[in-house]
Coordinates of C-alpha atoms in Angstrom, one line a residue:
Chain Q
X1 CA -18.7 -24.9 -134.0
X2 CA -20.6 -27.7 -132.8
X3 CA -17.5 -29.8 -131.1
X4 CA -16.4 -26.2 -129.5
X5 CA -19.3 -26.3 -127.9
X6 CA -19.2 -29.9 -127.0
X7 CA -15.6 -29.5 -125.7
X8 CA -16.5 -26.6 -124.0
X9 CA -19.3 -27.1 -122.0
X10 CA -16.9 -30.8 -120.8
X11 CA -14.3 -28.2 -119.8
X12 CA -17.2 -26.3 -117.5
X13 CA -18.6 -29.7 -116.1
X14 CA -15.2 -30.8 -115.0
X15 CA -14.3 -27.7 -113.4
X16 CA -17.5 -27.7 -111.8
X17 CA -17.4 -31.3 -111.1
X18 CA -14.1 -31.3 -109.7
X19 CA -14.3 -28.7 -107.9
X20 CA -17.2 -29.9 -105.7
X21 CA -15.7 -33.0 -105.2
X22 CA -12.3 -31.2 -103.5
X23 CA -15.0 -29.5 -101.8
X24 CA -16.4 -32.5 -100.2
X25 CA -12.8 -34.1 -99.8
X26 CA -11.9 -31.3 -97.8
X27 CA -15.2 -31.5 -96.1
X28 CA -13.7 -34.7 -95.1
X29 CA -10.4 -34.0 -94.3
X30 CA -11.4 -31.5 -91.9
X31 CA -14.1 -33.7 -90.1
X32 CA -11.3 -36.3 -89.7
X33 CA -9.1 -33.6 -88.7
X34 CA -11.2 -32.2 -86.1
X35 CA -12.2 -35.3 -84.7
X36 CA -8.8 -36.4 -84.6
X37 CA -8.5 -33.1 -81.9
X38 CA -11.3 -34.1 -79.8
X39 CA -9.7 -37.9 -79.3
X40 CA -6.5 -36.4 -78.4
X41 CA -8.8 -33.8 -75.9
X42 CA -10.3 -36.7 -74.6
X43 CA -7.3 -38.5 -74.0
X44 CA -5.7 -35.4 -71.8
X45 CA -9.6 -35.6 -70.1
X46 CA -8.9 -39.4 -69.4
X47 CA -5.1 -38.8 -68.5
X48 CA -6.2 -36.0 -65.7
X49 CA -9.0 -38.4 -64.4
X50 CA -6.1 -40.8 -63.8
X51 CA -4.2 -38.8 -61.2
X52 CA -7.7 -37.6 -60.1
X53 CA -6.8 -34.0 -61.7
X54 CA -10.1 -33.8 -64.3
X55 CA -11.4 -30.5 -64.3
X56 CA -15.4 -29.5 -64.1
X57 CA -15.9 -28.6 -67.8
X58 CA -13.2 -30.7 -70.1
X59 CA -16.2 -33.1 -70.7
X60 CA -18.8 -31.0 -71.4
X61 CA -17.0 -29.1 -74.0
X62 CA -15.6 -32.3 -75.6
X63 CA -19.0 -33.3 -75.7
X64 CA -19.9 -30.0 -77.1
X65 CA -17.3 -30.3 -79.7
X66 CA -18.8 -33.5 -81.1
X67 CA -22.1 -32.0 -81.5
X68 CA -20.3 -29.0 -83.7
X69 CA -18.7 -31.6 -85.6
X70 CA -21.8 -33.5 -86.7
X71 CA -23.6 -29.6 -87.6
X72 CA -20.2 -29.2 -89.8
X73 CA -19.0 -26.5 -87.5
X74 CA -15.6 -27.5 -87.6
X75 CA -14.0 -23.9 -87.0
X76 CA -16.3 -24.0 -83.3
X77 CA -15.1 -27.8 -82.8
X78 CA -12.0 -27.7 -83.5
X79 CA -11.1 -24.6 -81.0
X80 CA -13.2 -26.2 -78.4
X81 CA -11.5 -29.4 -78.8
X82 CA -8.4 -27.6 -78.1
X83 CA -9.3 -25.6 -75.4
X84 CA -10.7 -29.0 -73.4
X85 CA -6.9 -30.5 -74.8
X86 CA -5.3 -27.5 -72.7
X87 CA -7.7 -28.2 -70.0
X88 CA -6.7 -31.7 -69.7
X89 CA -3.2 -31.2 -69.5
X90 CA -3.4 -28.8 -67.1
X91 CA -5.3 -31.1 -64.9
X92 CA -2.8 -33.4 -65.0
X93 CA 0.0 -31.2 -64.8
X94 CA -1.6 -29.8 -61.5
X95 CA -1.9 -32.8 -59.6
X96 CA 1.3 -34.1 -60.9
X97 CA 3.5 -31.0 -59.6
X98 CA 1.7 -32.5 -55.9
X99 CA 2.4 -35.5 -56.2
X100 CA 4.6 -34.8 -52.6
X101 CA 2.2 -33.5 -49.9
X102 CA 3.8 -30.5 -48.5
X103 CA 1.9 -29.3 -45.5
X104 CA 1.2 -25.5 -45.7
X105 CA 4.1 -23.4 -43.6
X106 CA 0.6 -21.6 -41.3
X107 CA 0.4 -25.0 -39.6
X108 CA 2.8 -25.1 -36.7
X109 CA 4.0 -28.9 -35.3
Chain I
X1 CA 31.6 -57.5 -49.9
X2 CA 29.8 -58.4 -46.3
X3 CA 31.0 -54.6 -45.4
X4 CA 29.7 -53.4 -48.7
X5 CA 26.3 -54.7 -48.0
X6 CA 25.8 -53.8 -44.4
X7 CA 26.8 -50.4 -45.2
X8 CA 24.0 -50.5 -47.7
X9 CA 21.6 -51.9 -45.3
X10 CA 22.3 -49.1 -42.8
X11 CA 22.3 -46.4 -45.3
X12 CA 18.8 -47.8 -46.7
X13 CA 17.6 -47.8 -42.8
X14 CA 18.5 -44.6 -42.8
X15 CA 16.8 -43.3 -45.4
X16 CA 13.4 -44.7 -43.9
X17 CA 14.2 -43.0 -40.8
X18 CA 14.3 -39.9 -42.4
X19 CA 11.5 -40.3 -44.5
X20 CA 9.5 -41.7 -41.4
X21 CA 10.6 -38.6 -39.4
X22 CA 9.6 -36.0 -41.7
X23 CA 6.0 -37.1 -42.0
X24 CA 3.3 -35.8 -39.0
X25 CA 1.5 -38.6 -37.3
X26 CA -2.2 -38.2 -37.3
X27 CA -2.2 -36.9 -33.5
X28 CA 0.5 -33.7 -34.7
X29 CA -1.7 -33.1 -37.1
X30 CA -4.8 -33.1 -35.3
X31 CA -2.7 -30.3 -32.4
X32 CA -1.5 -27.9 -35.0
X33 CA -5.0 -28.1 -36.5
X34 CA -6.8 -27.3 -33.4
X35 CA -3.7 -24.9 -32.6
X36 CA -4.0 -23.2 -35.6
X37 CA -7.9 -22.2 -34.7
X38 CA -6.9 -21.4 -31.1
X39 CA -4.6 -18.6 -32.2
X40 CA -6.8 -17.3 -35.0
X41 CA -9.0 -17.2 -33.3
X42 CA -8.5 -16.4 -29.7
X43 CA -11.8 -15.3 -28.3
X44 CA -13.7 -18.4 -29.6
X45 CA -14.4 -21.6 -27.4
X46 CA -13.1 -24.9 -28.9
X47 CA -16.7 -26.5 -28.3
X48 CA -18.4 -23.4 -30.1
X49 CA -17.0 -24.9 -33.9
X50 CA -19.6 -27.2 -33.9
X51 CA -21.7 -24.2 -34.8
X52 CA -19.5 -23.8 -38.0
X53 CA -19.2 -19.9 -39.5
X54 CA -21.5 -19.2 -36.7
X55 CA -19.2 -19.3 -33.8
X56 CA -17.1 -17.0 -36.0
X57 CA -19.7 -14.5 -37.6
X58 CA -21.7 -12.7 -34.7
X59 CA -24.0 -11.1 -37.2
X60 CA -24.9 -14.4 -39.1
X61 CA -25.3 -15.9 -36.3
X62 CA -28.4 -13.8 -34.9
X63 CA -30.3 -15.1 -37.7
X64 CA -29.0 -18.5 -37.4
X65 CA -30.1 -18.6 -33.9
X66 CA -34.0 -17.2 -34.9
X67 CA -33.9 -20.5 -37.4
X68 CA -33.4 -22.8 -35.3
X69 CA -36.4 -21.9 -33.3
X70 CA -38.2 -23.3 -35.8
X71 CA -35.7 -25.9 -37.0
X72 CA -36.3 -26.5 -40.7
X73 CA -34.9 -30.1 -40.5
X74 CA -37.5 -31.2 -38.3
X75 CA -39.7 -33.2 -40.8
X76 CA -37.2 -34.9 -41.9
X77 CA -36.0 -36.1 -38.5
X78 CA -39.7 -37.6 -38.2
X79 CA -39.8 -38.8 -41.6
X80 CA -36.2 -40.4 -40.7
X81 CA -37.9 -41.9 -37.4
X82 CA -40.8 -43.6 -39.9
X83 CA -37.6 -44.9 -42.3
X84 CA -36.1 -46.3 -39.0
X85 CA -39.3 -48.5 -37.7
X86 CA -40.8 -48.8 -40.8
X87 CA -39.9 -53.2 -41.1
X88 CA -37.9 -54.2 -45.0
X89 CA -40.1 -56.6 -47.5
X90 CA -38.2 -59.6 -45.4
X91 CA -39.5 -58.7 -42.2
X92 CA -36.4 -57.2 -40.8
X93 CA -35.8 -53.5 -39.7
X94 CA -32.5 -51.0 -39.6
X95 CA -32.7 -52.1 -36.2
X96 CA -31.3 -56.2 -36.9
X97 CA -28.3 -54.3 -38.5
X98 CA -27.7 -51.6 -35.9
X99 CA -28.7 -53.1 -32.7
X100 CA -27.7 -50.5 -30.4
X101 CA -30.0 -48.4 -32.2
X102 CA -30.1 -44.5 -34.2
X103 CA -27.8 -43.1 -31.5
X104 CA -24.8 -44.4 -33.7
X105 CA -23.5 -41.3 -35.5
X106 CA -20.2 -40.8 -32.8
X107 CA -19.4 -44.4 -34.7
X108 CA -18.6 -43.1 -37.8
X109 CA -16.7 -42.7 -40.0
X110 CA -14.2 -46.2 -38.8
X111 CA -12.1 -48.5 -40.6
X112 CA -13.3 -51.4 -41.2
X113 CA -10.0 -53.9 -41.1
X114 CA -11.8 -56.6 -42.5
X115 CA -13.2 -54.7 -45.4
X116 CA -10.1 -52.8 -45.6
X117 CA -12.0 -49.6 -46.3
X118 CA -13.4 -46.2 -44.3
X119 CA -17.1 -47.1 -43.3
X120 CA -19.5 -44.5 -43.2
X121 CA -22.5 -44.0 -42.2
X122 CA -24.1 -43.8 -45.0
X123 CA -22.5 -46.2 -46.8
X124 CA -23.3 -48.6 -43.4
X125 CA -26.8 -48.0 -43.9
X126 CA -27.0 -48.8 -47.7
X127 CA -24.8 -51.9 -47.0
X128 CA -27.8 -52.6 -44.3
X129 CA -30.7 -52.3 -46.9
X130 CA -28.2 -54.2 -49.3
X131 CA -27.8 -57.2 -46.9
X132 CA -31.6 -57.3 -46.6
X133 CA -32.1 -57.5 -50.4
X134 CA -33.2 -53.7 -50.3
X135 CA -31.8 -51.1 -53.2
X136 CA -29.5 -49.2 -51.6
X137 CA -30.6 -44.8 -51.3
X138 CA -29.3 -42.6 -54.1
X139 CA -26.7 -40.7 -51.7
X140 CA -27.0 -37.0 -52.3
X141 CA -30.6 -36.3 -52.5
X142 CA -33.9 -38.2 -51.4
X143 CA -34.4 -40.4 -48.5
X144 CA -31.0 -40.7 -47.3
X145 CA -31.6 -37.3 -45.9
X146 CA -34.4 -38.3 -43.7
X147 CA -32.7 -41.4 -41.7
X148 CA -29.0 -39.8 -41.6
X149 CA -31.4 -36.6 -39.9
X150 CA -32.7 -39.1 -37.2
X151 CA -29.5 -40.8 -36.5
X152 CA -27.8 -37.3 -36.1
X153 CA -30.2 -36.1 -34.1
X154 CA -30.4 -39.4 -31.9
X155 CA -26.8 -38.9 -31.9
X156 CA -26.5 -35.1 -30.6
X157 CA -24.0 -34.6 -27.4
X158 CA -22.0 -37.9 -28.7
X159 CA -17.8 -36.7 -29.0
X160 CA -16.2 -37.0 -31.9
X161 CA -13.9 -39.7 -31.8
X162 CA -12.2 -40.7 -34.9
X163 CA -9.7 -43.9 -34.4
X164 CA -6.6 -44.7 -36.6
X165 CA -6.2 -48.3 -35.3
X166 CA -2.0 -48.6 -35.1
X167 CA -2.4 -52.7 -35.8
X168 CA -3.7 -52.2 -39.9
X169 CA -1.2 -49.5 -41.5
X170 CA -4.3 -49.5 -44.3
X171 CA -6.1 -47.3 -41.3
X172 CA -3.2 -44.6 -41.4
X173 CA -2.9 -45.0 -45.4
X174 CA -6.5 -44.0 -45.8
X175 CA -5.9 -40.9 -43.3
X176 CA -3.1 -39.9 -45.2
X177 CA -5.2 -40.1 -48.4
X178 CA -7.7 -37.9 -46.9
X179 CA -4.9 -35.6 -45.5
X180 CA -3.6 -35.3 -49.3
X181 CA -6.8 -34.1 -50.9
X182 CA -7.7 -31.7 -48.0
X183 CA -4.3 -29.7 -49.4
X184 CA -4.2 -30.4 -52.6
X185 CA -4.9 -28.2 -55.1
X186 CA -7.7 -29.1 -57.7
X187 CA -9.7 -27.5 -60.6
X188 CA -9.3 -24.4 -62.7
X189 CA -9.7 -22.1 -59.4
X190 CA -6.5 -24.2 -58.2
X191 CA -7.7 -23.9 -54.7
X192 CA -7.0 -27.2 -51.9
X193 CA -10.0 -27.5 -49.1
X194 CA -7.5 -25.7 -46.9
X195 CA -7.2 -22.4 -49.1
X196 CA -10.7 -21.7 -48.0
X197 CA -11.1 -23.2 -44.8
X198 CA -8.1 -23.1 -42.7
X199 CA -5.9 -20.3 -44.5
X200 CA -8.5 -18.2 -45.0
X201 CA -10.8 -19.0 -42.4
X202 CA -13.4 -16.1 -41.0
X203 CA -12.3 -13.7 -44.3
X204 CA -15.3 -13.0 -46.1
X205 CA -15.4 -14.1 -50.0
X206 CA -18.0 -11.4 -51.6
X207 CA -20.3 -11.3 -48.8
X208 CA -20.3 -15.3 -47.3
X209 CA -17.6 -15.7 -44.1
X210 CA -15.4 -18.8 -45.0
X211 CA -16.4 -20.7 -42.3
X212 CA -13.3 -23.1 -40.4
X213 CA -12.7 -26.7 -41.0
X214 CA -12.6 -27.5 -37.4
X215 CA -16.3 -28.7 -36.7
X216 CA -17.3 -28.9 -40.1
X217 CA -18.4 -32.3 -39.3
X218 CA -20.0 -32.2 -36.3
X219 CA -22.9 -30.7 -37.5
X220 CA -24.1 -32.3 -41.0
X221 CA -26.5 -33.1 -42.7
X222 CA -27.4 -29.5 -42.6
X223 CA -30.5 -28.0 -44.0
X224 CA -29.4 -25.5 -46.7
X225 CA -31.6 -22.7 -47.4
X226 CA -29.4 -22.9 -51.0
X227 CA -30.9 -26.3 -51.6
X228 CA -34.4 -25.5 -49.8
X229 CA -33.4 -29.2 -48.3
X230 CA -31.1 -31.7 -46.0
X231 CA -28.1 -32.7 -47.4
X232 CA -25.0 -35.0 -46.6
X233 CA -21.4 -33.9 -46.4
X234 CA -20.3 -35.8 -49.1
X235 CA -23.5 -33.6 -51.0
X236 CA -21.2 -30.5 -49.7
X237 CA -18.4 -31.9 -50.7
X238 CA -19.4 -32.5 -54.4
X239 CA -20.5 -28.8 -54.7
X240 CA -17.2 -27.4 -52.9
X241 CA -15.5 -29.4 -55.9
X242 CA -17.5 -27.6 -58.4
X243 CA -17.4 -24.3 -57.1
X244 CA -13.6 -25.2 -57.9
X245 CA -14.1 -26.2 -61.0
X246 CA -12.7 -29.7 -61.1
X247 CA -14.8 -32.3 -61.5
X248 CA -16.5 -33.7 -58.1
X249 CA -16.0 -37.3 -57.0
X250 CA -18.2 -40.1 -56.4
X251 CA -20.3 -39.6 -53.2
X252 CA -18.9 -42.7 -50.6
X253 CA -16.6 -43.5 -53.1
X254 CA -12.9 -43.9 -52.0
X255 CA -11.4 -40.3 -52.0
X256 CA -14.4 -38.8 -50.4
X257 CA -14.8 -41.3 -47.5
X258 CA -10.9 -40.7 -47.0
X259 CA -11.2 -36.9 -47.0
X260 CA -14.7 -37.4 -44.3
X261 CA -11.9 -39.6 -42.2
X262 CA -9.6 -37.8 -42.0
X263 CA -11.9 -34.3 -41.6
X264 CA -13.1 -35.9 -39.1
X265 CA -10.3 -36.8 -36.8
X266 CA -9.3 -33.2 -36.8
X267 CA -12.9 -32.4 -35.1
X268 CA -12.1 -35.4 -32.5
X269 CA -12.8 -34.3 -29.1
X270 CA -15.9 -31.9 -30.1
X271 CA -19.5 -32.8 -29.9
X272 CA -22.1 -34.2 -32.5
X273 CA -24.6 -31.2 -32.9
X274 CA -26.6 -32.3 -36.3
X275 CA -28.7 -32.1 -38.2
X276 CA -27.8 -28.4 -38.8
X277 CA -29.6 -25.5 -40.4
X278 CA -27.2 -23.2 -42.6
X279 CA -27.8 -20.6 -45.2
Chain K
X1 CA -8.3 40.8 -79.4
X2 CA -9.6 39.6 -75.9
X3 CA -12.2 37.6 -77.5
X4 CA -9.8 36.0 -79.8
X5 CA -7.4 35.1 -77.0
X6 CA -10.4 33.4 -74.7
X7 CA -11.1 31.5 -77.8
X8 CA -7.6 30.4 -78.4
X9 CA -7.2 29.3 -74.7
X10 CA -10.6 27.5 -74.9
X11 CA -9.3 25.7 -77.9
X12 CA -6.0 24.7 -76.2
X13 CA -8.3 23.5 -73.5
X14 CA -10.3 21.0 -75.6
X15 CA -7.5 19.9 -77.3
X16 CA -5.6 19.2 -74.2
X17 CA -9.1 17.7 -72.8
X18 CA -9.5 15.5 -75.9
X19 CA -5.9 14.4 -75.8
X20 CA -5.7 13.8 -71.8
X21 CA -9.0 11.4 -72.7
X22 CA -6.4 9.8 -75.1
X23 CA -3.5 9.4 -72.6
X24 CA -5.8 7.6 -70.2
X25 CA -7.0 5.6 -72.3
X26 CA -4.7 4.7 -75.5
X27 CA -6.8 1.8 -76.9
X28 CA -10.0 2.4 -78.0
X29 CA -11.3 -0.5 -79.6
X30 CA -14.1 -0.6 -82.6
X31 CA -17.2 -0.8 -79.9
X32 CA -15.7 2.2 -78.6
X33 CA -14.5 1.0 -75.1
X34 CA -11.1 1.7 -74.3
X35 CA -8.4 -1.8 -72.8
X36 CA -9.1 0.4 -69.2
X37 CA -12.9 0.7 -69.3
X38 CA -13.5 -3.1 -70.9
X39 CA -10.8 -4.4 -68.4
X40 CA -12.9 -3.0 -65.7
X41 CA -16.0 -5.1 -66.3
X42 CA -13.9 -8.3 -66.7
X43 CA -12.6 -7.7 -63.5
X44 CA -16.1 -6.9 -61.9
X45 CA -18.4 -9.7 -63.3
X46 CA -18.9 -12.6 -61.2
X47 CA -18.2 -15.0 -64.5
X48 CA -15.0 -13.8 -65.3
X49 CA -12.6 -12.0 -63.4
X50 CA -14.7 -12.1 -60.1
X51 CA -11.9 -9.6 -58.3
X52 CA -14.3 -8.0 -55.8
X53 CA -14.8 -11.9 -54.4
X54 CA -11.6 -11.4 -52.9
X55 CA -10.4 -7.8 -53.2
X56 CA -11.8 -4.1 -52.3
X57 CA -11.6 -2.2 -55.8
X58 CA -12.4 1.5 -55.9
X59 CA -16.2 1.5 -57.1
X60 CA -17.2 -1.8 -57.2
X61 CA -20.1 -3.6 -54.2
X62 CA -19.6 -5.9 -51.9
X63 CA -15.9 -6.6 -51.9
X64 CA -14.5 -9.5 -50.1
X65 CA -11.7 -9.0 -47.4
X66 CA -9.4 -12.1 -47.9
X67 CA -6.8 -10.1 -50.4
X68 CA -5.3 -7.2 -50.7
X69 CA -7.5 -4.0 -51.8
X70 CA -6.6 -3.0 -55.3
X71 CA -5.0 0.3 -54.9
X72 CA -1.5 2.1 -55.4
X73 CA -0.7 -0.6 -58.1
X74 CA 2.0 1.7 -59.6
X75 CA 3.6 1.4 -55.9
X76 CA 3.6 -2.2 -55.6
X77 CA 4.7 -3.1 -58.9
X78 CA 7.9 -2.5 -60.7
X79 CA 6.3 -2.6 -63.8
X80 CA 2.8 -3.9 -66.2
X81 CA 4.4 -6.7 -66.9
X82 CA 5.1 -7.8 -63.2
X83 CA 1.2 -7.4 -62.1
X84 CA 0.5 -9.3 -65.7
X85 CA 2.8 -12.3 -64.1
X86 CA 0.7 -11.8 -60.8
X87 CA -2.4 -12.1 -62.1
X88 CA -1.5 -14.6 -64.9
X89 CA 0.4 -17.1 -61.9
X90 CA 0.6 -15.8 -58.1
X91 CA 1.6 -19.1 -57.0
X92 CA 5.4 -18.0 -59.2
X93 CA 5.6 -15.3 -56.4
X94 CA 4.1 -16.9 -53.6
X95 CA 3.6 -20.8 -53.7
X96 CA 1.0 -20.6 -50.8
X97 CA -1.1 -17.9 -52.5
X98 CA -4.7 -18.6 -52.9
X99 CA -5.2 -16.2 -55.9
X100 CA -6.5 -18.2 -59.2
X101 CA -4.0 -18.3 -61.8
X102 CA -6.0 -16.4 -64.1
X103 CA -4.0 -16.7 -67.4
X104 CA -1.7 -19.9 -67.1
X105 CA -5.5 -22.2 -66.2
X106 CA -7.4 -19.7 -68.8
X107 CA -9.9 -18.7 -67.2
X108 CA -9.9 -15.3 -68.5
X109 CA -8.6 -15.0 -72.6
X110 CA -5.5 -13.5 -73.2
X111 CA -7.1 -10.2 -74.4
X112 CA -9.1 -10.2 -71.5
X113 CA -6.0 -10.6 -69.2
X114 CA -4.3 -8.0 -71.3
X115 CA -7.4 -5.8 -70.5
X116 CA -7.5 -6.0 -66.4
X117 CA -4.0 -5.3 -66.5
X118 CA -4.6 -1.9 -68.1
X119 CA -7.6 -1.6 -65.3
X120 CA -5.8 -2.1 -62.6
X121 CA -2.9 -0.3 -63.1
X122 CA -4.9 2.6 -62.6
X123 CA -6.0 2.1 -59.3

């Protein structure tokens, strides 16, 4: 009777154990992931900025994304992060496809 | 092999030819520009673009005209005057940097060869305060608006007179680079400078007329009722970028002094009428 | 027997009323705006779509002049799927247009494209 017990309530504290700890591992893993997503937005930021293509917001919402992060708000974070991503590619893609001045067809030489 | 290589060497030449012949120089430019105005707008005096959406907006202008009875950038023309006279810590004044005195606004922008680099006047007066062991004015807001307000208005009835000097091919670079942002498409709105203010010049976004790019210069800094203050071009500049959405560049830095270059040549010819007053 | 045919017709009436309400506006999402009605405001507010900076629209204030005004859609576009390109991309149409590419820089959502679509077909 008494070792049931014993084994039993070792069974519940492992299962509860174990199950906080894959909790906070996959607390963990989805910090890393998430910030993994907002250096790769700040990359396509940085990668804009270089062909002078940054847009007006890309910073503030990767800055936005890192104070989500920290609060644990990794759902908010993580989409922001991507949106800023998108952002910065597009920024770059849009002065790259430019990169050849072609004066507007109005103007007549 | 000789035969080989000359044939190389002629095909190369032409190839620079062509590329050479394709591009405008910055005196085309500056004729399809003004052209480009003339036919748009037919009824409308060259000289009157000084007065910005003004000489195309005959409503806005009526209450443009009872402002500057009472100019609102007045006090900051006298506060400018105070800046001018009023001596550095060492002794010396504006005046030991700019000897010919305030009336210097027709001057700028110009290359400066041995810099290598579009001087404005801005930038000319912070290298002043600089060289005289003052720290330099922030650029958009403060007392940088007061002197650039006496120098323009020192400077009224001065022509425009932008020069690309042909002996440093830096000079024309730096015009090009101007020429580049003024069409190039930037920020989430995708629009280039020239979406709003050539292409679609006098059309009326919401309820504002777009005003043209030809005399955009001529009359800044410009009171804005918007900022309830005078501000600089390369303060317009920053918000035009914004309202955009891409992210503004540095104030004097290199792609706005470029872009205020080669704006500016495309005014040549029309007179200095700052500071302004616009809504 | 009169009575019971005015009734009859009445009810064929509000049927047809109720189901007409339906063909104009097939969506009707859970807060009870239909893809027409919410793809209106998008288009209208200043933050978002912003149409009436550029182009007249049938009930809105203070339209711009520099575009087209928004009317006879169904006569200028093949199909919903050709304005939806417009507004998502003008520049694929016309590489000199000055029209925001609404969809392809995201400035509106998907949905909200999706939305404005349905609105302005109806003009």
């Amino acid at each position: 009777m008494h070792k049931k017990l014993i084994l039993l309530l070792t069974l519940l504290a492992a299962i509860v154990c174990g199950g906080t700890t894959t909790t906070l591992l996959a607390d963990e893993a989805s910090a890393a992931k998430v910030q993994k997503l907002i250096d790769a937005a700040d990359a396509a930021r940085k990668e804009a900025a270089s062909v002078g293509g940054e847009w007006r917001d890309t910073g503030k919402m990767i800055k936005k994304a890192k104070k989500l992060l920290k609060k644990g708000d990794y759902t908010a974070a993580a989409k922001l992060a991507n949106d800023a991503a998108k952002q910065g590619h597009l920024g770059y893609e849009q002065a790259m496809s430019q990169k050849d001045l072609k004066m507007p067809s109005y103007l007549h030489y | 092999m000789k035969k080989v290589f000359r044939t190389l060497a002629l095909l190369a030449l032409t190839c620079s030819i062509g590329a050479t012949a394709q591009a405008s120089t910055p005196e085309e430019d500056l004729k399809a520009f003004q052209d480009f105005y003339k036919k748009r707008f037919p009824n409308v005096e060259t000289s009157d673009y000084v007065n910005g959406a003004y000489s195309i907006d005959p409503v806005g202008r009526e209450n443009w005209e009872a402002i500057e009875e009472f100019p609102p950038y007045e006090p900051f023309i006298d506060d400018g005057m105070t800046m001018w006279e009023t001596p550095f810590a060492n002794g010396k004044t504006y005046k030991d940097c700019f000897p010919d005195g305030p009336a210097m606004k027709g001057k700028f922008p110009h290359w400066d060869k041995e810099k290598g680099m579009v001087v404005t006047l801005e930038l000319a007066l912070n290298q002043c305060r600089e060289a005289n062991g003052e720290k330099p004015l922030k650029y958009k807001k403060g007392p940088i608006n007061n002197i650039v307000s006496y120098i323009a208005s020192e400077s009224r009835g001065q022509l425009t007179n932008v020069e690309i000097p042909k002996d440093d091919p830096r000079a024309l670079q730096a015009y090009e680079d101007g020429k580049k942002f003024y069409y190039t498409r930037r920020g989430q709105l995708n629009f280039a400078c020239a979406h709003c203010h050539l292409q679609n010049a006098g059309m009326i976004l919401r309820t504002e007329v777009l005003s043209p790019a030809l005399g955009h210069t001529t009359h800044f800094p410009v009171y804005r009722s918007k900022w309830g203050t005078v501000g600089t071009l390369h303060r317009r500049f920053t918000g035009c970028n914004k309202q955009v959405r891409a992210k503004p560049f540095k104030a004097h830095g290199e792609e706005y002094r470029n872009l205020e270059y080669f704006l500016t040549y495309m005014s040549n010819g029309l007179p200095l009428n700052g500071p302004g007053a616009r809504k | 027997m009169i009575g019971t045919r005015k009734k009859l017709i009445g009810l064929v009436g509000a049927i047809s009323v109720i189901a007409g309400q339906f063909a104009i506006s097939p969506i009707v999402s859970a807060e009870g705006m239909s893809a027409v009605e919410k793809g209106k405001k998008i288009a209208f507010n200043r933050k978002t779509g912003n149409c009436l900076a550029c182009h007249n629209i049938p009930g809105g204030q203070a339209p711009g002049n520099i575009a087209p005004a928004l009317i006879a859609m169904k006569s200028r576009f093949a199909s919903k799927e050709e304005l939806h390109q417009q507004i998502w991309d003008a520049t694929i149409k016309n590489p000199e247009s000055a029209m925001p590419p609404f969809g392809k820089h995201g400035i509106i959502s998907e949905q909200q494209l999706n939305d404005v679509v349905e609105f302005v077909w109806t003009l």
